[in-house]
PDB file of C-alpha atoms in Angstrom:
ATOM      1  CA  ALA A   1     -35.599 -97.550  50.660  1.00 78.00           C
ATOM      2  CA  GLN A   2     -34.803 -99.071  47.302  1.00 86.00           C
ATOM      3  CA  ARG A   3     -37.277-101.418  45.715  1.00 94.00           C
ATOM      4  CA  VAL A   4     -37.616-103.068  42.307  1.00 97.00           C
ATOM      5  CA  THR A   5     -40.836-104.725  41.206  1.00 97.00           C
ATOM      6  CA  GLN A   6     -41.169-107.111  38.296  1.00 98.00           C
ATOM      7  CA  PRO A   7     -44.883-107.917  38.180  1.00 97.00           C
ATOM      8  CA  GLU A   8     -44.640-110.912  35.863  1.00 96.00           C
ATOM      9  CA  LYS A   9     -43.000-114.053  37.161  1.00 96.00           C
ATOM     10  CA  LEU A  10     -43.483-115.822  33.811  1.00 97.00           C
ATOM     11  CA  LEU A  11     -43.865-114.491  30.282  1.00 98.00           C
ATOM     12  CA  SER A  12     -44.407-116.652  27.222  1.00 98.00           C
ATOM     13  CA  VAL A  13     -44.396-115.362  23.636  1.00 97.00           C
ATOM     14  CA  PHE A  14     -44.006-116.812  20.155  1.00 97.00           C
ATOM     15  CA  LYS A  15     -40.938-116.307  18.017  1.00 97.00           C
ATOM     16  CA  GLY A  16     -41.189-113.064  16.070  1.00 97.00           C
ATOM     17  CA  ALA A  17     -43.662-111.475  18.464  1.00 98.00           C
ATOM     18  CA  PRO A  18     -42.851-108.304  20.396  1.00 97.00           C
ATOM     19  CA  VAL A  19     -41.869-108.722  24.005  1.00 97.00           C
ATOM     20  CA  GLU A  20     -41.970-106.334  26.944  1.00 97.00           C
ATOM     21  CA  LEU A  21     -40.708-107.200  30.406  1.00 98.00           C
ATOM     22  CA  LYS A  22     -41.964-104.775  33.011  1.00 98.00           C
ATOM     23  CA  CYS A  23     -39.930-103.181  35.762  1.00 98.00           C
ATOM     24  CA  ASN A  24     -40.990-100.530  38.252  1.00 97.00           C
ATOM     25  CA  TYR A  25     -38.789 -99.056  40.918  1.00 96.00           C
ATOM     26  CA  SER A  26     -38.888 -97.005  44.066  1.00 95.00           C
ATOM     27  CA  TYR A  27     -35.932 -94.812  44.994  1.00 90.00           C
ATOM     28  CA  SER A  28     -35.731 -91.364  46.516  1.00 86.00           C
ATOM     29  CA  GLY A  29     -32.585 -90.167  44.762  1.00 82.00           C
ATOM     30  CA  SER A  30     -31.168 -90.455  41.252  1.00 82.00           C
ATOM     31  CA  PRO A  31     -31.217 -94.098  40.202  1.00 86.00           C
ATOM     32  CA  GLU A  32     -29.115 -96.109  37.853  1.00 89.00           C
ATOM     33  CA  LEU A  33     -31.126 -98.925  36.274  1.00 93.00           C
ATOM     34  CA  PHE A  34     -29.933-102.204  34.808  1.00 94.00           C
ATOM     35  CA  TRP A  35     -31.233-105.327  33.173  1.00 96.00           C
ATOM     36  CA  TYR A  36     -29.388-108.565  33.924  1.00 96.00           C
ATOM     37  CA  VAL A  37     -29.985-111.857  32.123  1.00 96.00           C
ATOM     38  CA  GLN A  38     -29.298-115.435  33.090  1.00 95.00           C
ATOM     39  CA  TYR A  39     -29.403-118.039  30.331  1.00 95.00           C
ATOM     40  CA  SER A  40     -29.807-121.695  31.228  1.00 93.00           C
ATOM     41  CA  ARG A  41     -26.728-123.019  33.074  1.00 90.00           C
ATOM     42  CA  GLN A  42     -24.897-119.699  32.703  1.00 93.00           C
ATOM     43  CA  ARG A  43     -24.006-117.015  35.170  1.00 94.00           C
ATOM     44  CA  LEU A  44     -25.821-113.745  35.667  1.00 96.00           C
ATOM     45  CA  GLN A  45     -24.623-111.140  33.180  1.00 94.00           C
ATOM     46  CA  LEU A  46     -25.359-107.537  32.421  1.00 93.00           C
ATOM     47  CA  LEU A  47     -27.654-107.016  29.448  1.00 94.00           C
ATOM     48  CA  LEU A  48     -27.915-103.251  29.447  1.00 91.00           C
ATOM     49  CA  ARG A  49     -27.817-100.171  31.648  1.00 89.00           C
ATOM     50  CA  HIS A  50     -29.828 -97.021  31.134  1.00 85.00           C
ATOM     51  CA  ILE A  51     -26.795 -94.720  31.307  1.00 79.00           C
ATOM     52  CA  SER A  52     -25.177 -96.234  28.225  1.00 78.00           C
ATOM     53  CA  ARG A  53     -28.403 -96.051  26.203  1.00 74.00           C
ATOM     54  CA  GLU A  54     -27.257 -99.002  24.093  1.00 78.00           C
ATOM     55  CA  SER A  55     -29.303-101.609  22.298  1.00 79.00           C
ATOM     56  CA  ILE A  56     -27.990-105.069  23.125  1.00 85.00           C
ATOM     57  CA  LYS A  57     -29.186-108.161  21.224  1.00 91.00           C
ATOM     58  CA  GLY A  58     -32.059-106.044  19.941  1.00 91.00           C
ATOM     59  CA  PHE A  59     -33.264-105.149  23.440  1.00 94.00           C
ATOM     60  CA  THR A  60     -33.847-101.566  24.553  1.00 93.00           C
ATOM     61  CA  ALA A  61     -35.052-100.022  27.789  1.00 94.00           C
ATOM     62  CA  ASP A  62     -35.946 -96.432  28.538  1.00 88.00           C
ATOM     63  CA  LEU A  63     -35.914 -94.942  31.990  1.00 90.00           C
ATOM     64  CA  ASN A  64     -39.215 -93.186  32.667  1.00 91.00           C
ATOM     65  CA  LYS A  65     -38.747 -91.173  35.833  1.00 89.00           C
ATOM     66  CA  GLY A  66     -42.343 -89.970  35.849  1.00 91.00           C
ATOM     67  CA  GLU A  67     -43.708 -93.504  35.904  1.00 93.00           C
ATOM     68  CA  THR A  68     -40.643 -94.869  37.755  1.00 94.00           C
ATOM     69  CA  SER A  69     -40.343 -97.608  35.168  1.00 95.00           C
ATOM     70  CA  PHE A  70     -37.597 -99.249  33.144  1.00 96.00           C
ATOM     71  CA  HIS A  71     -39.356-101.731  30.884  1.00 97.00           C
ATOM     72  CA  LEU A  72     -37.293-103.993  28.625  1.00 96.00           C
ATOM     73  CA  LYS A  73     -38.483-104.296  25.043  1.00 96.00           C
ATOM     74  CA  LYS A  74     -37.658-106.194  21.899  1.00 96.00           C
ATOM     75  CA  PRO A  75     -39.702-105.907  18.694  1.00 96.00           C
ATOM     76  CA  PHE A  76     -39.159-109.471  17.466  1.00 97.00           C
ATOM     77  CA  ALA A  77     -38.392-112.162  20.037  1.00 97.00           C
ATOM     78  CA  GLN A  78     -36.009-115.017  19.199  1.00 97.00           C
ATOM     79  CA  GLU A  79     -35.875-118.483  20.752  1.00 97.00           C
ATOM     80  CA  GLU A  80     -32.402-117.746  22.110  1.00 97.00           C
ATOM     81  CA  ASP A  81     -33.904-114.914  24.176  1.00 97.00           C
ATOM     82  CA  SER A  82     -35.460-117.498  26.489  1.00 98.00           C
ATOM     83  CA  ALA A  83     -33.882-116.800  29.877  1.00 97.00           C
ATOM     84  CA  MET A  84     -34.408-115.320  33.313  1.00 97.00           C
ATOM     85  CA  TYR A  85     -34.358-111.521  33.322  1.00 98.00           C
ATOM     86  CA  TYR A  86     -33.707-109.368  36.375  1.00 98.00           C
ATOM     87  CA  CYS A  87     -34.184-105.647  36.676  1.00 98.00           C
ATOM     88  CA  ALA A  88     -31.816-103.964  39.149  1.00 96.00           C
ATOM     89  CA  LEU A  89     -31.284-100.532  40.638  1.00 93.00           C
ATOM     90  CA  ARG A  90     -28.346 -98.693  42.138  1.00 89.00           C
ATOM     91  CA  GLY A  91     -28.109 -95.139  43.361  1.00 79.00           C
ATOM     92  CA  LEU A  92     -25.879 -92.841  41.331  1.00 69.00           C
ATOM     93  CA  GLY A  93     -22.760 -91.708  43.128  1.00 61.00           C
ATOM     94  CA  GLY A  94     -19.716 -93.326  44.673  1.00 55.00           C
ATOM     95  CA  SER A  95     -21.254 -94.190  48.028  1.00 54.00           C
ATOM     96  CA  ASN A  96     -24.100 -96.082  46.405  1.00 54.00           C
ATOM     97  CA  TYR A  97     -22.670 -99.520  45.937  1.00 74.00           C
ATOM     98  CA  LYS A  98     -25.671-101.744  46.474  1.00 83.00           C
ATOM     99  CA  LEU A  99     -27.538-103.365  43.591  1.00 91.00           C
ATOM    100  CA  THR A 100     -31.178-104.048  44.419  1.00 94.00           C
ATOM    101  CA  PHE A 101     -32.760-106.714  42.227  1.00 97.00           C
ATOM    102  CA  GLY A 102     -36.334-107.569  41.371  1.00 97.00           C
ATOM    103  CA  LYS A 103     -37.554-111.145  41.664  1.00 97.00           C
ATOM    104  CA  GLY A 104     -37.084-111.789  37.974  1.00 97.00           C
ATOM    105  CA  THR A 105     -39.196-112.723  34.966  1.00 98.00           C
ATOM    106  CA  LEU A 106     -38.740-116.035  33.180  1.00 98.00           C
ATOM    107  CA  LEU A 107     -39.159-115.410  29.461  1.00 98.00           C
ATOM    108  CA  THR A 108     -39.967-118.322  27.210  1.00 98.00           C
ATOM    109  CA  VAL A 109     -39.969-117.803  23.466  1.00 98.00           C
ATOM    110  CA  ASN A 110     -41.832-120.586  21.716  1.00 97.00           C
ATOM    111  CA  PRO A 111     -41.067-121.676  18.131  1.00 95.00           C
TER     112      PRO A 111
ATOM    113  CA  GLU B   1      -8.585-112.377  31.349  1.00 54.00           C
ATOM    114  CA  THR B   2      -9.862-114.734  34.060  1.00 71.00           C
ATOM    115  CA  GLY B   3     -13.490-114.400  35.141  1.00 91.00           C
ATOM    116  CA  VAL B   4     -14.929-114.551  38.634  1.00 96.00           C
ATOM    117  CA  THR B   5     -14.633-117.992  40.199  1.00 96.00           C
ATOM    118  CA  GLN B   6     -16.286-119.369  43.313  1.00 98.00           C
ATOM    119  CA  SER B   7     -15.723-122.443  45.442  1.00 97.00           C
ATOM    120  CA  PRO B   8     -17.136-124.823  46.308  1.00 97.00           C
ATOM    121  CA  THR B   9     -19.885-125.318  43.743  1.00 97.00           C
ATOM    122  CA  HIS B  10     -22.214-127.040  46.168  1.00 97.00           C
ATOM    123  CA  LEU B  11     -22.145-127.927  49.820  1.00 96.00           C
ATOM    124  CA  ILE B  12     -24.432-129.315  52.457  1.00 98.00           C
ATOM    125  CA  LYS B  13     -24.222-128.255  56.083  1.00 98.00           C
ATOM    126  CA  THR B  14     -26.167-128.949  59.238  1.00 98.00           C
ATOM    127  CA  ARG B  15     -28.041-126.304  61.198  1.00 98.00           C
ATOM    128  CA  GLY B  16     -25.731-124.627  63.722  1.00 98.00           C
ATOM    129  CA  GLN B  17     -22.564-125.272  61.747  1.00 98.00           C
ATOM    130  CA  GLN B  18     -20.296-122.665  60.205  1.00 98.00           C
ATOM    131  CA  VAL B  19     -19.411-122.300  56.520  1.00 98.00           C
ATOM    132  CA  THR B  20     -16.825-120.419  54.451  1.00 98.00           C
ATOM    133  CA  LEU B  21     -17.396-119.616  50.804  1.00 98.00           C
ATOM    134  CA  ARG B  22     -14.628-118.345  48.555  1.00 98.00           C
ATOM    135  CA  CYS B  23     -14.458-115.992  45.595  1.00 97.00           C
ATOM    136  CA  SER B  24     -11.653-115.021  43.262  1.00 96.00           C
ATOM    137  CA  SER B  25     -12.256-111.720  41.595  1.00 93.00           C
ATOM    138  CA  GLN B  26     -11.699-110.974  37.936  1.00 91.00           C
ATOM    139  CA  SER B  27      -8.212-109.830  37.032  1.00 88.00           C
ATOM    140  CA  GLY B  28      -7.770-106.114  37.686  1.00 85.00           C
ATOM    141  CA  HIS B  29     -10.825-105.775  39.947  1.00 89.00           C
ATOM    142  CA  ASN B  30     -10.474-104.457  43.494  1.00 89.00           C
ATOM    143  CA  THR B  31     -14.075-104.685  44.717  1.00 90.00           C
ATOM    144  CA  VAL B  32     -16.111-107.746  45.648  1.00 93.00           C
ATOM    145  CA  SER B  33     -19.823-107.854  46.460  1.00 94.00           C
ATOM    146  CA  TRP B  34     -21.698-110.817  47.899  1.00 97.00           C
ATOM    147  CA  TYR B  35     -25.350-111.619  47.266  1.00 97.00           C
ATOM    148  CA  GLN B  36     -27.752-114.247  48.563  1.00 98.00           C
ATOM    149  CA  GLN B  37     -30.311-115.641  46.121  1.00 97.00           C
ATOM    150  CA  ALA B  38     -33.063-117.705  47.687  1.00 96.00           C
ATOM    151  CA  LEU B  39     -35.151-119.956  45.457  1.00 93.00           C
ATOM    152  CA  GLY B  40     -37.528-117.921  43.306  1.00 91.00           C
ATOM    153  CA  GLN B  41     -36.055-114.606  44.405  1.00 94.00           C
ATOM    154  CA  GLY B  42     -33.654-112.084  42.962  1.00 96.00           C
ATOM    155  CA  PRO B  43     -30.174-111.685  44.416  1.00 97.00           C
ATOM    156  CA  GLN B  44     -30.097-109.798  47.730  1.00 97.00           C
ATOM    157  CA  PHE B  45     -27.053-107.710  48.676  1.00 95.00           C
ATOM    158  CA  ILE B  46     -25.105-108.948  51.701  1.00 96.00           C
ATOM    159  CA  PHE B  47     -22.025-106.712  51.730  1.00 94.00           C
ATOM    160  CA  GLN B  48     -19.224-105.288  49.629  1.00 92.00           C
ATOM    161  CA  TYR B  49     -15.472-105.136  50.141  1.00 92.00           C
ATOM    162  CA  TYR B  50     -13.220-102.532  48.573  1.00 89.00           C
ATOM    163  CA  ARG B  51      -9.483-102.774  49.046  1.00 87.00           C
ATOM    164  CA  GLU B  52      -9.837-105.134  52.029  1.00 90.00           C
ATOM    165  CA  GLU B  53     -12.374-102.956  53.894  1.00 90.00           C
ATOM    166  CA  GLU B  54     -16.111-103.484  54.199  1.00 90.00           C
ATOM    167  CA  ASN B  55     -17.663-100.802  52.031  1.00 85.00           C
ATOM    168  CA  GLY B  56     -21.322-101.328  52.805  1.00 87.00           C
ATOM    169  CA  ARG B  57     -23.719-103.890  54.180  1.00 91.00           C
ATOM    170  CA  GLY B  58     -27.243-105.048  53.468  1.00 91.00           C
ATOM    171  CA  ASN B  59     -29.858-106.214  55.924  1.00 93.00           C
ATOM    172  CA  PHE B  60     -28.081-109.352  57.149  1.00 96.00           C
ATOM    173  CA  PRO B  61     -27.238-110.305  60.755  1.00 97.00           C
ATOM    174  CA  PRO B  62     -23.662-110.151  62.104  1.00 97.00           C
ATOM    175  CA  ARG B  63     -23.259-113.910  61.776  1.00 98.00           C
ATOM    176  CA  PHE B  64     -22.673-113.128  58.098  1.00 98.00           C
ATOM    177  CA  SER B  65     -19.125-111.814  57.878  1.00 97.00           C
ATOM    178  CA  GLY B  66     -16.499-111.430  55.225  1.00 96.00           C
ATOM    179  CA  LEU B  67     -12.898-110.817  54.378  1.00 96.00           C
ATOM    180  CA  GLN B  68     -11.001-109.495  51.417  1.00 95.00           C
ATOM    181  CA  PHE B  69      -7.369-110.373  50.886  1.00 94.00           C
ATOM    182  CA  PRO B  70      -4.520-108.330  49.378  1.00 93.00           C
ATOM    183  CA  ASN B  71      -5.018-110.111  46.053  1.00 91.00           C
ATOM    184  CA  TYR B  72      -8.686-108.985  46.236  1.00 92.00           C
ATOM    185  CA  SER B  73     -10.094-112.475  46.592  1.00 95.00           C
ATOM    186  CA  SER B  74     -12.771-112.744  49.231  1.00 97.00           C
ATOM    187  CA  GLU B  75     -14.457-115.046  51.723  1.00 98.00           C
ATOM    188  CA  LEU B  76     -17.990-115.088  53.044  1.00 98.00           C
ATOM    189  CA  ASN B  77     -18.400-116.709  56.460  1.00 98.00           C
ATOM    190  CA  VAL B  78     -21.732-117.674  57.951  1.00 98.00           C
ATOM    191  CA  ASN B  79     -21.906-118.816  61.576  1.00 97.00           C
ATOM    192  CA  ALA B  80     -24.692-120.669  63.350  1.00 98.00           C
ATOM    193  CA  LEU B  81     -26.323-121.751  60.113  1.00 98.00           C
ATOM    194  CA  GLU B  82     -30.114-121.695  59.921  1.00 98.00           C
ATOM    195  CA  LEU B  83     -32.377-123.534  57.527  1.00 97.00           C
ATOM    196  CA  ASP B  84     -33.270-120.203  55.848  1.00 97.00           C
ATOM    197  CA  ASP B  85     -29.618-119.721  54.908  1.00 98.00           C
ATOM    198  CA  SER B  86     -30.117-122.328  52.180  1.00 98.00           C
ATOM    199  CA  ALA B  87     -29.590-120.376  48.963  1.00 98.00           C
ATOM    200  CA  LEU B  88     -27.305-119.649  46.048  1.00 97.00           C
ATOM    201  CA  TYR B  89     -24.512-117.304  47.122  1.00 98.00           C
ATOM    202  CA  LEU B  90     -23.198-115.080  44.376  1.00 98.00           C
ATOM    203  CA  CYS B  91     -19.981-113.148  44.300  1.00 97.00           C
ATOM    204  CA  ALA B  92     -19.501-110.208  41.945  1.00 95.00           C
ATOM    205  CA  SER B  93     -16.314-108.319  41.276  1.00 92.00           C
ATOM    206  CA  SER B  94     -15.855-104.848  39.856  1.00 89.00           C
ATOM    207  CA  LEU B  95     -13.402-102.030  39.598  1.00 85.00           C
ATOM    208  CA  GLY B  96     -14.276 -99.526  42.297  1.00 76.00           C
ATOM    209  CA  GLY B  97     -12.922 -96.257  43.519  1.00 66.00           C
ATOM    210  CA  GLN B  98     -13.894 -92.985  45.049  1.00 59.00           C
ATOM    211  CA  GLY B  99     -17.092 -91.829  43.460  1.00 56.00           C
ATOM    212  CA  LYS B 100     -17.044 -94.576  40.887  1.00 61.00           C
ATOM    213  CA  ASN B 101     -19.225 -97.577  40.331  1.00 63.00           C
ATOM    214  CA  TYR B 102     -18.420 -99.887  37.516  1.00 78.00           C
ATOM    215  CA  GLU B 103     -20.143-102.955  36.130  1.00 85.00           C
ATOM    216  CA  GLN B 104     -20.292-105.945  38.450  1.00 90.00           C
ATOM    217  CA  TYR B 105     -19.255-109.306  36.980  1.00 92.00           C
ATOM    218  CA  PHE B 106     -20.852-112.294  38.627  1.00 96.00           C
ATOM    219  CA  GLY B 107     -19.453-115.693  39.459  1.00 97.00           C
ATOM    220  CA  PRO B 108     -21.335-118.959  38.972  1.00 96.00           C
ATOM    221  CA  GLY B 109     -22.399-119.123  42.613  1.00 97.00           C
ATOM    222  CA  THR B 110     -22.160-121.593  45.482  1.00 98.00           C
ATOM    223  CA  ARG B 111     -25.299-123.585  46.276  1.00 97.00           C
ATOM    224  CA  LEU B 112     -25.568-123.991  50.071  1.00 98.00           C
ATOM    225  CA  THR B 113     -28.067-126.404  51.554  1.00 98.00           C
ATOM    226  CA  VAL B 114     -28.639-126.382  55.309  1.00 98.00           C
ATOM    227  CA  THR B 115     -30.361-129.450  56.760  1.00 97.00           C
TER     228      THR B 115
END
């Protein structure tokens, strides 16, 4: 079974502070991990995926297979980072089509 | 390039009724996935269609059914609506193929309320 856990429903930080959104997963095979973001009144969009190893809008995430985690980090939070963040998992391989999402973390960056 | 569109934006139905939700995929995409997002939850996979065939299904009863058309647009049908079906229904399109899984692009969603 695939499962994604985001332990924090709400996270509030001040502008300029570091931020870390936690994500843990459960999957028996080789996973592909994603972070999706939803800004106010906008649609869900991909922020980053572990395979591409990119840094998007200053955010990074490293897949830790030993701890089965994929935490999202940013060293200096900005007010425009305030949004709902979802961690998601998909199995690698063509027959693995299903994205499994966590319940999401609402990040608020205060001025 | 046109993004994923969904219709209607909102609708209200009565328990026991049937509903059809529509999705137009992004230009060039041949795969559509449907998700249900209940309040306070993450999206939950319903099913996926690839080139007009169901390509996989989540843990939803048979009263949730779908179609994909030759232009790759898609419909989600729900029969015998229950109060728990009230949710935001998201459609996502992607370019699929044998052994390939590309990024899914999401539509704005349809908010269904069952009373």
